[in-house]
Amino acid sequence: MCVIILLVSLSAGAYAFYEPNIEDLTDTKIVDCGLTQVSSIDSRNMYRIKNIRSKTSQEKSQELFDSLGYEYNIDNPVITDIASRMDDIVDVVSQKQIIEVSPDGNQRIITQSEYEKIVKEEAETAKARVAEIKEVSKSLQAEMDQAAEDMQNLLYTIPNVPYDEVPEGVGAEDNEVVKMGGMETELPKDALPHWELAKKYDLIDFDLGVKITGAGFPVYKGQGARLQRALINFFLDEARAAGYEEIMPPTVVNAASGYGTGQLPDKEGQMYHCNLDDLYLIPTAEVPVTNIYRDVILDEKQLPIKNCAYTQCFRREAGSYGKDVRGLNRLHEFSKVELVRIDKPEHSKQSHQEMLDHVEGLLQKLELPYRILRLCGGDMSFTAALCFDFEVYSEAQKRWLEVSSVSNFDTYQANRLKCRYRNADKKTELCHTLNGSALALPRIVAALLENNQTPEGIRIPKALVPYCGFDMIK
């Protein structure tokens, strides 16, 4: 007898329902009989087969063929042969026996219950294996996530690449003076430093700030407070006149913003951290304003973007001490107006120069002696590709005071921020980011007080008089 069975692939071997079809039930080949193989016998057909026993052979044959999906044709010699053996056939089919095929090819007939038990055991084994694979996959995913985080943290520690024009050097003494301007101030021999002038004219109370908060948090009073507000408004008006859109951002940011502009992890020790909410007080408006464009694709027509913002800034200045931090020279909280630009790579050099010209113009209008330095690689910030510092001269202290840094970051910040633009060919490219102080107030105030002191009082530069409402501090 030619036997054909339906094999089901399992781990321990193969099993098949012994479901007789025309080939199973006769030695005669059925290639030319026009019959097709039936792959399974459902419960309905089994019910029909079991009820065939009470019928005649012909009736049994016809119902069996109907239940298996074959056309019953009494003139077919194969069907005639099968009909003569219907009682035996029905016995085999109704028992629904199963053939087990072992891996070595041996076969044995097992009962339905035995088959179900084997399938259940193998299903449980497979289920346990799936659970094991899930745990292994979960462990591997955790390892991969940790490796990705470690790699990202390592990348965060790599600084920007300086431009070719950046001077070589390790510190401030290696910076290059590229320009000097303004008029030298001649002061009387008994000229006072700004902290004594602030006390003499009751402009700033450093001791009261210590009482309220601590060192580095001065309290501005009277004409001192009005001078602060006048400078802020003057700087903002000048920025708006130069085409900058004013922004009033938050003064606290999340860690993603800090990483985006590069303050984290490089300056983490210098930033005030609100542990409970995992937020940081900003060291400069650069951080929140530049992060406006984090994960943003700009249109080429929107560039250059020019923003300005006044904010309070907060810096721990850990490790600072001595005469260089006295008075307004180095504070933990101070006011500053910041310029931020987002531009195309081919235009960023021009944008940088425009920002330098803007800051220089402010110092000229304030009538302060100044100089412009191109910073060396060792004195430049972690994130900058090219940086220029502006310093004003304090006649009373006989030293230069930094009041602004204007930097081009190339694509360094944009890469961290994913700040891109879509060009005319509809392709996305990384933007260039630039920023600069215009200006930081504390040392500007210090220089204004010291360089403009007279026997009659402290003279206010002409550009500030409309903002102050007075031309002399008395």
Short mmCIF file of C-alpha atoms in Angstrom, two decimals:
data_model
loop_
_atom_site.label_atom_id
_atom_site.label_comp_id
_atom_site.label_asym_id
_atom_site.label_seq_id
_atom_site.Cartn_x
_atom_site.Cartn_y
_atom_site.Cartn_z
CA MET A 1 0.00 0.00 0.00
CA CYS A 2 1.36 3.44 -0.93
CA VAL A 3 1.05 5.60 2.20
CA ILE A 4 1.30 9.41 2.12
CA ILE A 5 1.13 11.31 5.44
CA LEU A 6 1.14 15.02 6.43
CA LEU A 7 4.25 15.73 8.56
CA VAL A 8 4.33 18.43 11.22
CA SER A 9 7.90 19.50 12.08
CA LEU A 10 8.64 19.44 15.81
CA SER A 11 11.86 19.51 17.85
CA ALA A 12 11.75 15.88 18.98
CA GLY A 13 10.60 14.38 15.70
CA ALA A 14 7.69 14.50 13.26
CA TYR A 15 4.05 13.55 13.65
CA ALA A 16 1.18 13.15 11.22
CA PHE A 17 -2.49 12.39 11.34
CA TYR A 18 -3.04 9.10 9.56
CA GLU A 19 -5.93 10.46 7.51
CA PRO A 20 -6.58 8.04 4.68
CA ASN A 21 -7.07 9.46 1.23
CA ILE A 22 -7.45 7.64 -2.03
CA GLU A 23 -3.73 6.71 -2.22
CA ASP A 24 -3.79 5.37 1.36
CA LEU A 25 -6.69 3.07 0.69
CA THR A 26 -5.61 1.23 -2.49
CA ASP A 27 -2.55 -0.07 -4.27
CA THR A 28 -3.76 1.66 -7.44
CA LYS A 29 -2.10 4.97 -8.25
CA ILE A 30 -4.52 7.90 -8.44
CA VAL A 31 -2.52 10.15 -10.74
CA ASP A 32 -5.11 9.74 -13.49
CA CYS A 33 -8.19 9.62 -11.28
CA GLY A 34 -8.70 13.40 -11.12
CA LEU A 35 -8.75 13.28 -7.32
CA THR A 36 -6.96 15.63 -4.91
CA GLN A 37 -5.38 14.93 -1.52
CA VAL A 38 -7.15 15.94 1.68
CA SER A 39 -4.79 17.29 4.33
CA SER A 40 -6.98 17.04 7.43
CA ILE A 41 -10.19 15.61 8.77
CA ASP A 42 -12.07 18.05 11.00
CA SER A 43 -14.45 17.07 13.80
CA ARG A 44 -17.51 17.44 11.57
CA ASN A 45 -16.12 14.92 9.06
CA MET A 46 -15.11 12.57 11.87
CA TYR A 47 -18.69 12.69 13.14
CA ARG A 48 -19.97 11.80 9.69
CA ILE A 49 -17.49 8.95 9.33
CA LYS A 50 -18.53 7.44 12.65
CA ASN A 51 -22.14 7.39 11.48
CA ILE A 52 -21.27 5.59 8.25
CA ARG A 53 -21.16 2.24 10.07
CA SER A 54 -24.93 1.73 9.84
CA LYS A 55 -25.06 2.31 6.08
CA THR A 56 -24.55 0.01 3.11
CA SER A 57 -21.12 -0.22 1.49
CA GLN A 58 -22.18 2.09 -1.35
CA GLU A 59 -23.72 4.58 1.05
CA LYS A 60 -20.62 4.35 3.26
CA SER A 61 -18.35 4.96 0.27
CA GLN A 62 -20.34 7.96 -0.95
CA GLU A 63 -20.51 9.61 2.48
CA LEU A 64 -16.83 8.96 3.16
CA PHE A 65 -15.83 10.56 -0.12
CA ASP A 66 -18.16 13.48 0.53
CA SER A 67 -16.69 14.02 4.02
CA LEU A 68 -13.14 14.00 2.63
CA GLY A 69 -14.01 16.42 -0.18
CA TYR A 70 -13.83 13.97 -3.11
CA GLU A 71 -16.33 13.53 -5.91
CA TYR A 72 -17.93 10.08 -5.65
CA ASN A 73 -18.05 8.34 -9.04
CA ILE A 74 -19.27 4.71 -8.95
CA ASP A 75 -17.83 4.08 -12.40
CA ASN A 76 -14.29 4.75 -11.16
CA PRO A 77 -12.57 1.34 -10.56
CA VAL A 78 -10.56 2.80 -7.66
CA ILE A 79 -13.73 3.87 -5.90
CA THR A 80 -15.29 0.42 -6.53
CA ASP A 81 -12.30 -1.23 -4.82
CA ILE A 82 -12.48 1.15 -1.87
CA ALA A 83 -16.22 0.55 -1.46
CA SER A 84 -15.61 -3.19 -1.11
CA ARG A 85 -13.38 -2.52 1.93
CA MET A 86 -15.39 0.29 3.56
CA ASP A 87 -15.90 -1.38 6.95
CA ASP A 88 -12.14 -1.71 7.50
CA ILE A 89 -11.50 1.77 6.19
CA VAL A 90 -14.10 3.37 8.46
CA ASP A 91 -12.57 1.63 11.47
CA VAL A 92 -9.15 3.10 10.73
CA VAL A 93 -10.43 6.59 9.94
CA SER A 94 -12.77 6.84 12.92
CA GLN A 95 -9.93 5.95 15.32
CA LYS A 96 -7.90 8.84 13.88
CA GLN A 97 -4.60 7.12 14.53
CA ILE A 98 -1.30 9.07 14.45
CA ILE A 99 2.03 8.03 13.02
CA GLU A 100 5.16 9.20 14.88
CA VAL A 101 8.26 9.56 12.70
CA SER A 102 11.48 9.59 14.73
CA PRO A 103 14.60 11.51 13.60
CA ASP A 104 16.15 8.24 12.36
CA GLY A 105 13.14 7.56 10.13
CA ASN A 106 11.46 4.86 12.24
CA GLN A 107 7.69 5.00 12.59
CA ARG A 108 5.19 3.90 15.18
CA ILE A 109 1.46 4.42 15.60
CA ILE A 110 0.43 6.32 18.75
CA THR A 111 -2.95 7.27 20.11
CA GLN A 112 -4.49 10.75 20.02
CA SER A 113 -3.98 11.21 23.78
CA GLU A 114 -0.32 10.24 23.52
CA TYR A 115 0.14 12.69 20.68
CA GLU A 116 -1.54 15.53 22.62
CA LYS A 117 0.68 14.85 25.64
CA ILE A 118 3.83 14.97 23.51
CA VAL A 119 2.71 18.18 21.80
CA LYS A 120 1.92 19.80 25.16
CA GLU A 121 5.35 18.87 26.55
CA GLU A 122 7.10 20.23 23.51
CA ALA A 123 4.97 23.40 23.62
CA GLU A 124 6.00 23.94 27.24
CA THR A 125 9.64 23.40 26.30
CA ALA A 126 9.32 25.88 23.46
CA LYS A 127 7.56 28.37 25.75
CA ALA A 128 10.36 28.12 28.30
CA ARG A 129 12.91 28.63 25.56
CA VAL A 130 11.10 31.74 24.33
CA ALA A 131 11.09 33.15 27.87
CA GLU A 132 14.81 32.43 28.15
CA ILE A 133 15.49 34.17 24.84
CA LYS A 134 13.48 37.18 25.99
CA GLU A 135 15.59 37.50 29.13
CA VAL A 136 18.80 37.18 27.14
CA SER A 137 17.52 39.77 24.67
CA LYS A 138 16.61 42.12 27.51
CA SER A 139 20.07 41.75 29.02
CA LEU A 140 21.77 42.35 25.66
CA GLN A 141 19.59 45.42 25.05
CA ALA A 142 20.61 46.84 28.43
CA GLU A 143 24.28 46.24 27.60
CA MET A 144 23.86 47.89 24.21
CA ASP A 145 22.08 50.91 25.74
CA GLN A 146 24.84 51.30 28.32
CA ALA A 147 27.52 51.06 25.63
CA ALA A 148 25.72 53.72 23.56
CA GLU A 149 25.45 55.99 26.61
CA ASP A 150 29.14 55.50 27.45
CA MET A 151 30.10 56.30 23.87
CA GLN A 152 27.91 59.43 23.87
CA ASN A 153 29.39 60.61 27.16
CA LEU A 154 32.86 60.10 25.73
CA LEU A 155 31.97 62.10 22.63
CA TYR A 156 30.68 64.92 24.85
CA THR A 157 34.19 65.32 26.27
CA ILE A 158 35.76 66.03 22.86
CA PRO A 159 36.21 69.80 22.31
CA ASN A 160 35.68 71.72 19.09
CA VAL A 161 38.45 71.90 16.50
CA PRO A 162 39.99 75.41 16.35
CA TYR A 163 40.19 77.26 13.05
CA ASP A 164 43.59 77.66 11.44
CA GLU A 165 43.77 81.36 12.40
CA VAL A 166 43.56 80.55 16.13
CA PRO A 167 46.97 81.29 17.71
CA GLU A 168 48.81 78.48 19.41
CA GLY A 169 49.12 78.86 23.16
CA VAL A 170 48.08 77.60 26.57
CA GLY A 171 46.82 80.68 28.40
CA ALA A 172 45.87 84.36 28.41
CA GLU A 173 49.48 85.46 27.91
CA ASP A 174 49.40 83.81 24.46
CA ASN A 175 46.31 85.70 23.22
CA GLU A 176 46.81 88.03 20.29
CA VAL A 177 45.82 91.73 20.50
CA VAL A 178 44.24 92.55 17.14
CA LYS A 179 42.90 96.04 17.84
CA MET A 180 42.79 98.79 20.45
CA GLY A 181 40.40 101.72 20.59
CA GLY A 182 38.82 104.41 22.73
CA MET A 183 40.47 107.25 24.58
CA GLU A 184 42.78 106.85 27.52
CA THR A 185 41.40 108.34 30.70
CA GLU A 186 43.38 110.63 32.94
CA LEU A 187 42.25 110.31 36.51
CA PRO A 188 43.27 112.25 39.60
CA LYS A 189 45.89 110.65 41.80
CA ASP A 190 43.32 109.89 44.48
CA ALA A 191 41.06 107.97 42.05
CA LEU A 192 38.96 105.28 43.72
CA PRO A 193 38.15 101.74 42.58
CA HIS A 194 34.51 101.11 41.78
CA TRP A 195 33.67 99.30 45.06
CA GLU A 196 34.62 102.42 47.00
CA LEU A 197 32.78 104.67 44.56
CA ALA A 198 29.70 102.45 44.92
CA LYS A 199 29.81 102.91 48.67
CA LYS A 200 30.56 106.65 48.48
CA TYR A 201 27.55 107.38 46.25
CA ASP A 202 25.34 104.64 47.73
CA LEU A 203 25.00 102.81 44.40
CA ILE A 204 25.73 99.19 45.31
CA ASP A 205 25.62 97.45 48.69
CA PHE A 206 27.87 94.40 48.66
CA ASP A 207 27.46 93.71 52.39
CA LEU A 208 23.68 93.69 52.12
CA GLY A 209 23.95 91.13 49.35
CA VAL A 210 26.07 88.93 51.62
CA LYS A 211 23.37 89.20 54.31
CA ILE A 212 20.57 88.27 51.94
CA THR A 213 22.31 85.60 49.88
CA GLY A 214 26.09 85.50 50.12
CA ALA A 215 29.20 86.94 48.49
CA GLY A 216 28.86 87.69 44.79
CA PHE A 217 25.20 88.80 44.95
CA PRO A 218 25.25 92.62 45.21
CA VAL A 219 22.22 94.84 45.83
CA TYR A 220 21.90 97.80 43.44
CA LYS A 221 20.31 100.93 44.85
CA GLY A 222 19.07 104.32 43.67
CA GLN A 223 21.08 105.67 40.78
CA GLY A 224 23.06 102.42 40.73
CA ALA A 225 19.86 100.46 39.97
CA ARG A 226 18.81 103.04 37.37
CA LEU A 227 22.21 102.78 35.69
CA GLN A 228 21.78 98.99 35.46
CA ARG A 229 18.36 99.32 33.85
CA ALA A 230 19.62 102.07 31.52
CA LEU A 231 22.43 99.84 30.24
CA ILE A 232 20.09 96.89 29.68
CA ASN A 233 17.64 99.02 27.68
CA PHE A 234 20.46 100.69 25.74
CA PHE A 235 21.99 97.34 24.76
CA LEU A 236 18.62 95.89 23.74
CA ASP A 237 17.68 98.94 21.67
CA GLU A 238 21.03 98.82 19.89
CA ALA A 239 20.54 95.11 19.15
CA ARG A 240 17.03 95.64 17.80
CA ALA A 241 18.31 98.47 15.60
CA ALA A 242 20.88 96.03 14.19
CA GLY A 243 18.14 93.57 13.21
CA TYR A 244 18.08 91.25 16.22
CA GLU A 245 14.75 89.91 17.44
CA GLU A 246 14.40 90.16 21.21
CA ILE A 247 13.71 86.96 23.16
CA MET A 248 12.79 86.66 26.84
CA PRO A 249 13.73 83.06 27.68
CA PRO A 250 13.59 81.07 30.95
CA THR A 251 16.57 81.41 33.27
CA VAL A 252 16.50 77.71 34.17
CA VAL A 253 17.09 74.93 31.65
CA ASN A 254 17.07 71.15 31.57
CA ALA A 255 20.13 68.99 31.09
CA ALA A 256 19.39 68.44 27.38
CA SER A 257 19.75 72.18 26.80
CA GLY A 258 23.03 72.25 28.70
CA TYR A 259 24.40 69.38 26.62
CA GLY A 260 23.11 70.96 23.43
CA THR A 261 25.23 74.10 23.71
CA GLY A 262 28.17 72.38 25.41
CA GLN A 263 27.96 73.76 28.95
CA LEU A 264 27.44 70.17 30.04
CA PRO A 265 29.46 68.27 30.91
CA ASP A 266 32.34 70.76 30.51
CA LYS A 267 31.03 73.51 32.85
CA GLU A 268 28.85 71.40 35.12
CA GLY A 269 30.90 72.33 38.19
CA GLN A 270 30.36 76.03 37.46
CA MET A 271 26.58 75.81 37.06
CA TYR A 272 23.97 76.04 39.81
CA HIS A 273 21.99 72.80 39.80
CA CYS A 274 18.47 72.44 41.19
CA ASN A 275 18.77 68.80 42.27
CA LEU A 276 15.12 68.24 43.12
CA ASP A 277 13.93 69.08 39.61
CA ASP A 278 17.21 68.36 37.76
CA LEU A 279 17.28 71.88 36.30
CA TYR A 280 20.17 74.31 35.90
CA LEU A 281 20.35 78.08 36.34
CA ILE A 282 21.68 79.51 33.10
CA PRO A 283 25.24 80.87 32.96
CA THR A 284 24.33 82.86 29.84
CA ALA A 285 21.29 83.46 27.61
CA GLU A 286 23.19 81.57 24.93
CA VAL A 287 21.89 78.32 26.42
CA PRO A 288 18.10 78.83 26.29
CA VAL A 289 18.11 80.97 23.13
CA THR A 290 20.28 78.61 21.06
CA ASN A 291 18.20 75.65 22.27
CA ILE A 292 15.14 77.19 20.67
CA TYR A 293 16.53 75.59 17.51
CA ARG A 294 17.31 72.18 19.00
CA ASP A 295 15.85 69.37 16.84
CA VAL A 296 14.69 71.92 14.26
CA ILE A 297 15.09 71.91 10.48
CA LEU A 298 15.04 75.49 9.22
CA ASP A 299 14.40 76.69 5.71
CA GLU A 300 17.36 78.32 3.99
CA LYS A 301 15.28 81.49 3.54
CA GLN A 302 15.04 81.88 7.33
CA LEU A 303 18.80 82.30 7.68
CA PRO A 304 20.52 84.11 9.19
CA ILE A 305 18.49 84.08 12.39
CA LYS A 306 19.44 86.94 14.73
CA ASN A 307 18.23 86.87 18.34
CA CYS A 308 19.08 88.96 21.39
CA ALA A 309 18.09 88.42 25.00
CA TYR A 310 18.55 90.05 28.37
CA THR A 311 18.73 87.65 31.32
CA GLN A 312 20.18 87.29 34.74
CA CYS A 313 23.12 84.88 34.60
CA PHE A 314 24.36 82.58 37.35
CA ARG A 315 27.85 81.16 37.77
CA ARG A 316 29.39 79.46 40.76
CA GLU A 317 32.90 80.68 39.85
CA ALA A 318 34.36 77.96 42.05
CA GLY A 319 38.03 78.53 42.86
CA SER A 320 37.94 82.30 42.26
CA TYR A 321 39.45 84.42 45.00
CA GLY A 322 41.72 87.42 45.67
CA LYS A 323 41.77 90.98 44.38
CA ASP A 324 40.59 89.97 40.89
CA VAL A 325 37.15 89.05 42.26
CA ARG A 326 36.60 92.09 44.44
CA GLY A 327 33.54 94.26 43.88
CA LEU A 328 31.93 93.73 40.47
CA ASN A 329 34.93 91.98 38.95
CA ARG A 330 33.46 88.50 39.40
CA LEU A 331 29.90 87.82 40.55
CA HIS A 332 27.71 84.77 40.98
CA GLU A 333 24.66 86.60 39.59
CA PHE A 334 24.79 89.33 37.00
CA SER A 335 22.88 90.92 34.11
CA LYS A 336 23.87 90.43 30.48
CA VAL A 337 22.52 91.00 26.98
CA GLU A 338 23.41 88.18 24.59
CA LEU A 339 23.46 87.99 20.81
CA VAL A 340 22.81 84.62 19.10
CA ARG A 341 23.01 83.87 15.41
CA ILE A 342 22.10 80.77 13.38
CA ASP A 343 23.56 80.89 9.90
CA LYS A 344 24.69 78.98 6.83
CA PRO A 345 28.31 77.77 6.85
CA GLU A 346 29.36 79.98 3.96
CA HIS A 347 27.96 83.09 5.69
CA SER A 348 29.09 82.52 9.28
CA LYS A 349 32.43 84.29 8.88
CA GLN A 350 30.62 87.45 7.77
CA SER A 351 28.13 87.07 10.63
CA HIS A 352 31.01 86.79 13.08
CA GLN A 353 32.54 90.02 11.81
CA GLU A 354 29.19 91.81 12.00
CA MET A 355 28.85 90.76 15.64
CA LEU A 356 32.37 91.99 16.40
CA ASP A 357 31.57 95.34 14.79
CA HIS A 358 28.37 95.59 16.82
CA VAL A 359 30.10 95.02 20.16
CA GLU A 360 32.89 97.42 19.27
CA GLY A 361 30.28 100.05 18.40
CA LEU A 362 28.73 99.70 21.87
CA LEU A 363 32.06 100.30 23.59
CA GLN A 364 32.71 103.32 21.40
CA LYS A 365 29.33 104.82 22.33
CA LEU A 366 30.09 104.19 26.00
CA GLU A 367 33.37 106.10 25.50
CA LEU A 368 35.46 103.37 27.09
CA PRO A 369 39.05 102.41 26.20
CA TYR A 370 39.01 98.86 24.84
CA ARG A 371 41.00 96.21 23.08
CA ILE A 372 40.09 93.15 21.04
CA LEU A 373 41.92 89.85 21.56
CA ARG A 374 42.01 86.77 19.36
CA LEU A 375 42.13 83.95 21.88
CA CYS A 376 44.70 81.19 21.61
CA GLY A 377 43.69 77.55 21.59
CA GLY A 378 44.47 77.04 25.27
CA ASP A 379 42.40 80.04 26.45
CA MET A 380 39.44 79.46 24.15
CA SER A 381 36.23 77.88 25.37
CA PHE A 382 35.60 74.14 24.99
CA THR A 383 32.97 74.68 22.29
CA ALA A 384 34.40 77.53 20.17
CA ALA A 385 36.20 77.24 16.85
CA LEU A 386 37.20 80.93 16.90
CA CYS A 387 36.75 83.47 19.70
CA PHE A 388 37.47 87.16 20.22
CA ASP A 389 37.39 88.81 23.66
CA PHE A 390 36.66 92.46 24.31
CA GLU A 391 38.29 94.07 27.33
CA VAL A 392 37.88 97.56 28.79
CA TYR A 393 40.57 99.28 30.76
CA SER A 394 40.00 100.09 34.42
CA GLU A 395 42.10 103.13 35.15
CA ALA A 396 41.63 102.90 38.89
CA GLN A 397 42.57 99.19 39.04
CA LYS A 398 45.21 99.52 36.32
CA ARG A 399 44.03 96.37 34.59
CA TRP A 400 42.00 95.12 31.66
CA LEU A 401 38.53 93.72 32.36
CA GLU A 402 36.84 91.25 30.02
CA VAL A 403 33.33 92.39 29.07
CA SER A 404 32.47 90.23 26.06
CA SER A 405 33.37 87.05 24.18
CA VAL A 406 32.17 86.69 20.60
CA SER A 407 32.49 83.15 19.25
CA ASN A 408 31.89 81.12 16.12
CA PHE A 409 31.12 77.49 16.98
CA ASP A 410 31.04 76.25 13.38
CA THR A 411 28.83 73.09 13.36
CA TYR A 412 29.90 71.94 16.85
CA GLN A 413 26.79 73.09 18.72
CA ALA A 414 24.50 72.43 15.77
CA ASN A 415 25.65 68.81 15.67
CA ARG A 416 24.81 68.35 19.34
CA LEU A 417 21.54 70.26 18.94
CA LYS A 418 20.60 68.64 15.60
CA CYS A 419 20.03 72.18 14.33
CA ARG A 420 19.81 71.94 10.54
CA TYR A 421 18.50 73.77 7.52
CA ARG A 422 17.14 72.62 4.18
CA ASN A 423 19.04 74.07 1.24
CA ALA A 424 17.80 74.92 -2.25
CA ASP A 425 18.34 71.28 -3.30
CA LYS A 426 16.07 70.16 -0.46
CA LYS A 427 19.02 68.52 1.32
CA THR A 428 19.58 69.11 5.03
CA GLU A 429 22.83 70.56 6.32
CA LEU A 430 24.10 71.52 9.77
CA CYS A 431 23.87 75.19 10.62
CA HIS A 432 26.65 77.31 12.10
CA THR A 433 25.94 78.89 15.49
CA LEU A 434 27.50 82.08 16.86
CA ASN A 435 27.01 84.14 19.99
CA GLY A 436 28.48 87.01 21.92
CA SER A 437 27.89 89.26 24.93
CA ALA A 438 26.59 92.69 24.05
CA LEU A 439 27.33 93.32 26.83
CA ALA A 440 27.85 91.84 30.32
CA LEU A 441 27.02 94.61 32.82
CA PRO A 442 29.20 94.21 35.96
CA ARG A 443 32.58 95.15 34.53
CA ILE A 444 31.04 97.73 32.21
CA VAL A 445 29.58 99.40 35.30
CA ALA A 446 32.93 99.09 37.08
CA ALA A 447 34.75 100.74 34.15
CA LEU A 448 32.11 103.46 33.78
CA LEU A 449 32.28 104.37 37.45
CA GLU A 450 36.08 104.35 37.63
CA ASN A 451 36.89 105.98 34.29
CA ASN A 452 34.32 108.76 34.61
CA GLN A 453 34.90 109.87 38.19
CA THR A 454 35.42 113.57 38.67
CA PRO A 455 35.60 115.88 41.71
CA GLU A 456 31.94 116.75 41.05
CA GLY A 457 30.72 113.18 40.73
CA ILE A 458 30.59 110.40 38.13
CA ARG A 459 29.87 111.51 34.59
CA ILE A 460 27.38 109.54 32.48
CA PRO A 461 28.29 108.97 28.78
CA LYS A 462 26.08 110.91 26.39
CA ALA A 463 24.57 107.77 24.85
CA LEU A 464 23.23 106.70 28.25
CA VAL A 465 21.82 110.02 29.45
CA PRO A 466 18.40 109.53 27.77
CA TYR A 467 18.15 106.09 29.41
CA CYS A 468 19.36 107.16 32.85
CA GLY A 469 17.47 110.43 33.12
CA PHE A 470 20.57 112.09 34.65
CA ASP A 471 24.01 113.03 33.39
CA MET A 472 25.91 112.88 36.65
CA ILE A 473 25.96 110.62 39.68
CA LYS A 474 26.28 112.81 42.75
#
